[in-house]
Amino acid sequence: MKSKGQSRSSKKEKRHASEIENFAPLENKTIILGVSGGIAAYKACDLASMLRRNGADVHAVLTPNAREFITPLSLSTLTRNPAHCEQYGQTENWRPEHIDLAKKADLILIAPATADIIAKLASGICDDLLSSMVLASQARVMVAPAMNPNMLNHPATQRNLDILENRFRYEIIPPEFGEVACGDVGSGKMAAVESILASVAARLLVHRTLSGKRVLITAGGTREPIDPVRFIGNRSSGKMGIAMADAAAGRGADVMLVSTVEVNRSYPVYVVETAQDMQETVEAEFDGCDALIMTAAVADFRPLRVSSQKIKKTESEDLVLELTKNPDILDLLGRVKRNDQIIIGFAAESEALLSNASQKLKRKNLDMIVANDITVPDIGFGSDDNAVIILGADGARENLPRMPKRAIAEHLCDLLAEKLSEIEKAPVS
Ligand code: C5P
């Protein structure tokens, strides 16, 4: 027979156990746990187990060197998923394994990250499954370095970490100070698994910062018809706007994309051609939106008359096209914008970048403008990368060095979420 005290404590224990079982903040999150070859690899076992117990679907990927420290079996048992090591291993379906894993991930966490994997990631080398997968993925990447303090302090490692953090916008979970495995004392011990778990949870949960917000985004370059076969267009590829829409959707926003480029997405995409089509769609949706992000390159002019037949060559050496001004969508909506709405404009400039952008910011009554210099080779139009200056109506100014458009989009989403939460907190006047 149990004593009263025993039965009370076992009830309490049961309740506690079921609370732990039901506490799964990382539910529906797929995390790739990348493990590279340092002594701290043994801590990846604890991390894998903690992440899984917090509800995440964890897939471990070991570098060949990591296998010298821990076995795939430990990680597959703790994650309850197969652990992956081989870049050219057997696949269950036709798609290469690293692409499959890369597409699945909400987040890639590399813990421990050695100087070697950090150097590979910084320079884009992909000679194993983990580095290939990171390169192929659009997911957020977090890196927990672990190495000897001299290796960490070496200018090469510092430069590589700087590239990961500031160019690729990977999140570095700083190593701790203490005695490392070889007996040296300094900074280089991998952060405690509890603090890595907290950073991961913060990153994944904070990610839904635009949940419940309606965000209207435009993408691409408008085409203004001259006749049935010709148009006036521009070099915009739509990549920046699509990256913005993907990033906002990833944060839980209710996204509407108005685009001149067709894309297949889970959020609604309205495909338009001309500035007037874009204006009509954007104006119809604007009132119900919390934010408008105009990344589209909208033609300032269109042919006054559109020929119904293909214009033929004539004896004359010249053809004169008469153009008329298009509506400036941003300008019009800036005038009717409510205080609880945010408008972000883009400015692609070939000269006087800052002064042109700041004039547009004011003239169009924007909350923020993202300016880029189109004379810089290899970035901007058509490229996957850009380098921009962000100006805020509050006087804020931030330079983002060259980085993938998706990383710029993520940063802009951070700024947008901050602005929208300031609006929510502001007293109703
Ligand atoms: O004045 P400018 O064309 O350089 O301003 C660029 C910003 O204005 C971009 O955000 C672009 O989407 C928007 N724009 C617009 N309607 C136009 C021209 C530009 O909304 N007719």
Coordinates of C-alpha atoms and ligand atoms in Angstrom, one line a residue, residues 218-220 222 275 278-279 282 292-301 325-333 343-349 356 360 363-364 366 368-370, ligand 1:
T218 CA 5.1 44.2 -55.8
A219 CA 7.7 42.5 -57.9
G220 CA 9.3 42.7 -61.4
T222 CA 6.2 46.5 -65.9
A275 CA 1.9 50.0 -64.5
M278 CA -0.3 47.1 -61.2
Q279 CA -1.9 50.3 -59.9
V282 CA -2.4 47.4 -55.6
L292 CA 3.0 47.8 -48.8
I293 CA 6.4 47.0 -50.1
M294 CA 6.9 48.3 -53.7
T295 CA 10.0 46.5 -55.0
A296 CA 8.6 46.6 -58.6
A297 CA 10.4 48.7 -61.2
V298 CA 7.4 50.6 -62.6
A299 CA 7.7 52.3 -65.9
D300 CA 7.4 56.0 -65.5
F301 CA 6.1 56.4 -69.1
K325 CA 3.3 59.7 -67.8
N326 CA 2.3 56.6 -65.8
P327 CA 0.7 56.9 -62.4
D328 CA 3.2 56.9 -59.6
I329 CA 1.6 54.2 -57.4
L330 CA 3.7 54.9 -54.4
D331 CA 3.1 58.6 -54.5
L332 CA -0.6 58.1 -54.8
L333 CA -0.8 55.6 -51.9
I343 CA 5.0 51.8 -46.9
I344 CA 8.5 50.7 -48.0
G345 CA 9.7 51.9 -51.4
F346 CA 12.8 51.0 -53.4
A347 CA 15.0 53.4 -55.3
A348 CA 17.4 52.1 -58.0
E349 CA 19.7 55.1 -58.8
N356 CA 17.7 61.0 -54.6
K360 CA 11.8 60.2 -52.7
R363 CA 8.1 63.3 -51.4
K364 CA 6.2 59.9 -51.4
L366 CA 7.3 56.6 -47.2
M368 CA 11.4 53.5 -45.4
I369 CA 13.3 53.5 -48.7
V370 CA 15.8 50.9 -49.9
Ligands
C5P1 O1 10.6 57.7 -58.4 P1 11.2 56.3 -58.6 O2 10.6 55.6 -59.8 O3 12.6 56.1 -58.7 O4 10.7 55.5 -57.3 C1 10.9 54.2 -57.1 C2 9.9 53.6 -56.2 O5 8.6 54.1 -56.6 C3 9.8 52.1 -56.2 O6 9.4 51.6 -54.9 C4 8.7 51.9 -57.3 O7 8.1 50.6 -57.0 C5 7.8 53.0 -57.1 N1 7.1 53.5 -58.3 C6 5.7 53.5 -58.4 N2 5.1 53.9 -59.5 C7 5.8 54.4 -60.5 C8 7.2 54.5 -60.4 C9 7.8 54.0 -59.3 O8 5.1 53.0 -57.4 N3 5.2 54.9 -61.6

